[in-house]
C-alpha atoms as one frame of an Amber mdcrd trajectory, in Angstrom:
protein
   3.012 -10.539 -21.713  -0.297  -9.392 -23.199  -2.398  -6.677 -21.715  -5.510
  -8.039 -23.526  -7.216  -9.254 -20.291  -5.828  -6.608 -17.989  -8.432  -4.304
 -16.549  -7.809  -1.353 -14.364 -10.897  -0.332 -12.278 -11.177   2.927 -10.379
 -13.487   2.372  -7.313 -15.357   5.238  -5.804 -16.664   3.421  -2.872 -14.103
   2.153  -0.298 -16.512  -0.562   0.739 -16.573  -1.945  -2.865 -12.669  -1.522
  -3.103 -12.189  -3.438   0.214 -14.426  -6.284  -0.971 -12.450  -6.633  -4.317
  -9.011  -6.126  -2.855  -8.824  -7.234   0.764  -8.430 -10.965   0.169  -5.550
 -10.315  -2.227  -3.898  -7.730   0.245  -4.335  -9.701   3.389  -2.677 -12.700
   1.864   0.642 -10.581   2.222  -0.574  -8.576   5.230   2.922  -7.240   6.327
   3.819  -6.182   2.912   0.491  -4.376   2.352   0.133  -2.896   5.887   0.311
   0.684   4.676  -2.554   0.293   2.108  -4.622  -1.903   4.664  -4.027   0.835
   7.270  -5.170   3.670   4.969  -8.224   1.604   3.986  -9.006   1.215   7.698
  -8.637   4.821   8.262 -11.153   5.670   5.568 -13.607   4.109   7.865 -15.656
   2.032   5.425 -17.610   5.166   4.399 -19.136   5.566   1.002 -17.903   9.106
   0.906 -14.229   8.842   2.040 -13.223  12.374   0.728 -10.242  13.855   2.692
 -11.979  16.417   4.993  -8.854  18.517   5.159  -8.018  18.792   1.288 -11.504
  17.886  -0.150  -9.906  15.417  -2.400 -11.430  11.919  -3.033  -9.145   9.013
  -2.674  -8.104   7.124  -5.774  -8.970   3.404  -5.209  -7.767   1.111  -8.091
  -8.002  -2.670  -8.458  -5.923  -4.388 -11.157  -7.749  -7.303 -12.562  -6.562
 -10.003 -14.955  -9.053 -12.487 -16.166 -11.523 -11.446 -13.424  -8.848 -12.034
 -10.683  -7.260  -9.436  -8.495  -3.612  -9.194  -9.338  -2.780  -5.881  -7.888
  -4.183  -2.874  -6.000  -3.244   0.884  -5.810  -4.443   3.709  -3.554  -3.684
   7.345  -3.348  -5.125   9.950  -0.985  -4.112  13.254  -2.548  -1.787  14.913
  -2.031   0.128  11.791  -0.848   2.037   9.283  -2.943   0.292   6.400  -4.893
   0.672   3.133  -2.812   0.930   0.076  -5.035   0.862  -3.644  -3.944   2.916
  -6.328  -5.442   1.675  -7.174  -9.003   3.027  -8.548 -12.266   5.016  -6.311
 -14.378   2.462  -5.984 -17.119  -0.151  -4.924 -14.392   2.329  -2.176 -13.048
   2.899  -0.920 -16.607  -0.875  -0.901 -17.449  -1.595   0.913 -14.211   1.120
   3.532 -15.173  -0.383   3.945 -18.720  -3.927   4.290 -17.192  -2.818   7.016
 -14.670  -1.246   8.892 -17.619  -4.476   8.446 -19.715  -6.709   9.647 -16.788
  -4.311  12.646 -16.222  -3.283  11.429 -12.774   0.134  12.584 -11.741   1.201
  11.116  -8.505   3.833  12.897  -6.429   5.509   9.604  -6.113   4.906   5.793
  -5.691   5.401   3.646  -2.670   5.412  -0.157  -2.772   7.419  -3.242  -3.134
  10.570  -2.472  -5.151   9.767  -4.240  -8.431   6.160  -2.989  -8.934   7.084
   0.520  -7.932  10.021   0.675 -10.193   7.992  -0.889 -13.128   5.306   1.649
 -12.530   7.799   4.575 -12.423   9.595   3.254 -15.573   6.348   3.038 -17.521
   5.235   6.417 -16.179   8.369   7.933 -17.327   8.098   6.379 -20.817   4.546
   7.685 -21.239   5.086  11.197 -19.806   8.895  11.773 -20.571   8.922  12.973
 -17.009  11.505  12.290 -14.258  11.410   9.335 -11.952  13.851   8.235  -9.564
  14.179   6.201  -6.347  14.000   8.591  -3.434  14.108   6.175  -0.625  14.125
   2.439  -0.106  12.226   0.935   2.801  11.518  -2.584   3.971   9.058  -4.423
   6.289   9.790  -6.951   8.899   7.352  -9.812   9.326   7.273 -12.379  12.210
   6.162 -15.704  10.994   6.622 -17.652  14.311   7.217 -16.767  17.934   9.708
 -18.771  19.904   8.344 -20.470  23.049  10.746 -19.200  25.783  10.608 -20.135
  29.459   9.034 -17.577  31.802  11.285 -15.381  33.757  11.192 -15.902  37.541
   9.231 -13.367  39.646   5.912 -11.770  39.504   4.314  -8.382  39.069   3.739
  -6.255  42.156   2.887  -2.519  42.875   5.959  -0.273  43.233   6.695   0.776
  46.794   8.920   3.877  48.008  11.894   1.386  48.276  11.736   1.057  44.466
  12.311   4.858  43.893  16.092   4.591  43.060  15.400   1.878  40.548  12.468
   3.673  38.876  14.265   7.021  38.678  17.240   5.285  37.169  14.978   4.175
  34.105
């Protein structure tokens, strides 16, 4: 795969980053819930510097032929969070972080892009990279229509004390 049309863009304004990456990330919302949550916590402010550490977040869009194919976000001192992206994009992102002298403590994301990033980072730095923990996300795509249980809500009374205490 060629890197000729791959572009790694560091964004300095969370609002611009959201505009460029949100449609891509929301398409796989469950998988990108961590990154979307961090973006939300940054509050849509132009200055999203961590008030505790003084560090600005690293907001990266990965573009191929003007199309978003990946995203990454890091709020130092925490790990780099990556989205699903093609292998050449993950490797280009790793090379970019090395060239920019960015050394993430770790990488979190879907297995393949996280491993591709770590492999490429290791190749460029001769550093160590290993899987520390594997995690996964559950996603509900449908909810079963089940019959309602009999009964109704009511305020508790003193007669319910034994049942309530048992809980």
